[in-house]
Tab-separated table of C-alpha atoms and ligand atoms in Angstrom:
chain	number	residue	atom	x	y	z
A	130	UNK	CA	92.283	103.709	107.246
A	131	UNK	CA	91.306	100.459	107.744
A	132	UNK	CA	89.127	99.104	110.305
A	133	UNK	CA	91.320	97.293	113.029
A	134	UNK	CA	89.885	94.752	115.507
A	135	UNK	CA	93.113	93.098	116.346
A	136	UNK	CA	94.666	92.752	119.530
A	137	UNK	CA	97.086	95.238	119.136
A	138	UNK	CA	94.512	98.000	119.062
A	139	UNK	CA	93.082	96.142	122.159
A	140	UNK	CA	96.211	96.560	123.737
A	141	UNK	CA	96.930	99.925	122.577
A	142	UNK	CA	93.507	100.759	123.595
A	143	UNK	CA	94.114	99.519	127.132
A	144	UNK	CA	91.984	96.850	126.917
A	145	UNK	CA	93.957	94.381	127.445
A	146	UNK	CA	96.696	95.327	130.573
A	147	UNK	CA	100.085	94.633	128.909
A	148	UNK	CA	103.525	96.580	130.186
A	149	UNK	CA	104.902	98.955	127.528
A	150	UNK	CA	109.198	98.509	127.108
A	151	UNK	CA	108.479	101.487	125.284
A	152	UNK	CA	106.060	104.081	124.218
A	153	UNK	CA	105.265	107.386	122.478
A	154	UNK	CA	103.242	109.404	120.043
A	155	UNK	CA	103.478	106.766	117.217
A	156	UNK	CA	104.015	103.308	118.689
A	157	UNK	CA	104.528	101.007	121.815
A	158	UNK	CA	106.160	98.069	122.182
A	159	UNK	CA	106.089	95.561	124.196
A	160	UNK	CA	107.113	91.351	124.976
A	161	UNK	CA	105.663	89.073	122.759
A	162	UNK	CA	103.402	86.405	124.076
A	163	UNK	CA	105.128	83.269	123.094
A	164	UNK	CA	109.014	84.556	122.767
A	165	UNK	CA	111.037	83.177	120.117
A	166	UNK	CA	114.312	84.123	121.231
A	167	UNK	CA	115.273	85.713	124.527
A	168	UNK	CA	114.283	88.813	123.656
A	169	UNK	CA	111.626	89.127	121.625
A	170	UNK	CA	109.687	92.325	121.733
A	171	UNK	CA	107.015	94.009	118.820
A	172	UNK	CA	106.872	97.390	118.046
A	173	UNK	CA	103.453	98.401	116.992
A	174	UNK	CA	102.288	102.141	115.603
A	175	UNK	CA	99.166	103.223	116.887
A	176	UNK	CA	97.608	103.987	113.567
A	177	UNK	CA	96.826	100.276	112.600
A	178	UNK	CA	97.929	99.652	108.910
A	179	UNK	CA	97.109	95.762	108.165
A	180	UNK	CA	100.023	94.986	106.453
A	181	UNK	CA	103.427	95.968	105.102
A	182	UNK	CA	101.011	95.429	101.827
A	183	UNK	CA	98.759	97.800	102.778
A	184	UNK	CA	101.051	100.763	103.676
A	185	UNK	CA	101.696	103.619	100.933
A	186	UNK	CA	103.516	106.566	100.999
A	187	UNK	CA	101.213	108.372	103.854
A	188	UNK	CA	103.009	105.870	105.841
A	189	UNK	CA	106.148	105.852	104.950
A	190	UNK	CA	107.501	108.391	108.224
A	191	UNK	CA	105.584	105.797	110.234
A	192	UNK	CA	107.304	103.148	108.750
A	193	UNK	CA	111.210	104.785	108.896
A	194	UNK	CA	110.291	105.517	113.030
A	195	UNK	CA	108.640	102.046	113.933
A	196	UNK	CA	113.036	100.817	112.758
A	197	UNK	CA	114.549	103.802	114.384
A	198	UNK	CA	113.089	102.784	117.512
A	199	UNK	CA	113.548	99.334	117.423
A	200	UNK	CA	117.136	99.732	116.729
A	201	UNK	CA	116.950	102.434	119.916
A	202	UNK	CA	115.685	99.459	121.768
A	203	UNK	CA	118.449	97.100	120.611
A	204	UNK	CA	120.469	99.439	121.318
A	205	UNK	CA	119.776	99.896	125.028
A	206	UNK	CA	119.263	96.891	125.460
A	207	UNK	CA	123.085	96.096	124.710
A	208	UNK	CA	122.127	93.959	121.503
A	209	UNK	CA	124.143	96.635	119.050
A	210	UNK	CA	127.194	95.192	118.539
A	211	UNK	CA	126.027	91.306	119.121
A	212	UNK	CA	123.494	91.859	116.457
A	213	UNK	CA	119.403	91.125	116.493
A	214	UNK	CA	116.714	89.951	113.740
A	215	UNK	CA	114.394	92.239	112.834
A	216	UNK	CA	111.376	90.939	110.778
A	217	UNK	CA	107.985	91.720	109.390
A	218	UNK	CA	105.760	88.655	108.598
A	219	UNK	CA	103.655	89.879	105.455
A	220	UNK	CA	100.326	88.220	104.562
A	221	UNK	CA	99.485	84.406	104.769
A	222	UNK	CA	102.930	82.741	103.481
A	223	UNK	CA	104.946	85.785	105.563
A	224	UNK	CA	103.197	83.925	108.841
A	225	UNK	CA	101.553	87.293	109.460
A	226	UNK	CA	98.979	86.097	112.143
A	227	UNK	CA	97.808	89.944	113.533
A	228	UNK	CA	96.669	92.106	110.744
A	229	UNK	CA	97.987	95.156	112.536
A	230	UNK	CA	101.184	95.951	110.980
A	231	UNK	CA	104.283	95.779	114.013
A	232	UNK	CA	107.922	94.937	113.704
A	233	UNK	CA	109.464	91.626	115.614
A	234	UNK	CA	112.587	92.448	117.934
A	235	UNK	CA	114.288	89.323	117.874
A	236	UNK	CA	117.363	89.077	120.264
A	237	UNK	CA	119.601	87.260	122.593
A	238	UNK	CA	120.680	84.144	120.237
A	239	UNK	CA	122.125	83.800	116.887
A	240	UNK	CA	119.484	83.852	113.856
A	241	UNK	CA	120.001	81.964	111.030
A	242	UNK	CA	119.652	82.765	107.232
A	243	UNK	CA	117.155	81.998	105.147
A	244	UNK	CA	114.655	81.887	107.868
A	245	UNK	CA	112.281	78.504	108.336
B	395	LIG	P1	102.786	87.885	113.409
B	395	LIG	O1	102.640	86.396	113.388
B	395	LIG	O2	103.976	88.411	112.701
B	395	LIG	O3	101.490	88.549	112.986
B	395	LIG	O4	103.052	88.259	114.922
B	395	LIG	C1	102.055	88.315	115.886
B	395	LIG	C2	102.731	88.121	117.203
B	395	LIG	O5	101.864	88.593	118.217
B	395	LIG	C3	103.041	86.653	117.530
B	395	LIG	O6	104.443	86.499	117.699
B	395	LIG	C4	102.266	86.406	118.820
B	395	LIG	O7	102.962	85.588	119.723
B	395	LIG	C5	102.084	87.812	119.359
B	395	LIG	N1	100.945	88.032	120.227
B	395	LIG	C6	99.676	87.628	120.034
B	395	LIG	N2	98.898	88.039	121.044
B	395	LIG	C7	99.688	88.728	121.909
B	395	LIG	C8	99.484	89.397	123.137
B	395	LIG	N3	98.294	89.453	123.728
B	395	LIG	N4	100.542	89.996	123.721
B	395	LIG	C9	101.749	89.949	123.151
B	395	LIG	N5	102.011	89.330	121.988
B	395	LIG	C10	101.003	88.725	121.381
């Protein structure tokens, strides 16, 4: 496992007080900082992984929850049938910026493709 220092683990950690939408064994989520849409929420696994680059196959259950539950949270959130973006910035040209692996919710406006 890699040695995490973000501010996810902070958060997960309770370090830094932040309201959970969301939260079990394997992951919270919660708002984003500086929303991009009008929803915009990150689901993060407790087990940091860096990167989508750095998972492998120990992950891969992990991986398959950290969409089920974002969909859950679409879902009840009433963004099913409207639709939502979900996206995971990779690395330096993926705009990754927290090397804790999460998931962006995005929600609440239409998306456009390819993204900027
Ligand atoms: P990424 O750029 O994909 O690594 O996403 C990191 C996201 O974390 C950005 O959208 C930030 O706005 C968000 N973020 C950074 N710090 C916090 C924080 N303390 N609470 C909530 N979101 C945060």
């Amino acid at each position: 496992m890699s040695q995490d220092t973000t501010i996810f683990s902070k958060i997960i950690a309770g370090e830094i007080p932040t309201e959970f939408v969301y939260e079990d064994d394997i992951c919270v989520a919660f708002n984003d900082i500086s929303p991009q849409a009008p929803t915009h929420l990150l689901i993060v696994p407790r087990e940091p992984i860096e990167s989508l680059d750095k998972a492998r196959n120990k992950h891969q259950e992990t991986l398959g929850y950290l969409l089920l539950v974002a969909a859950e949270i679409a879902r009840e959130q009433g963004f099913a049938e409207s639709g939502y973006r979900i996206v995971i910035n990779t690395n330096g040209d993926g705009g990754q910026t927290v090397f804790h692996l999460h998931v962006h919710l995005l929600a609440g406006r239409p998306f456009v493709f390819p993204p900027g």
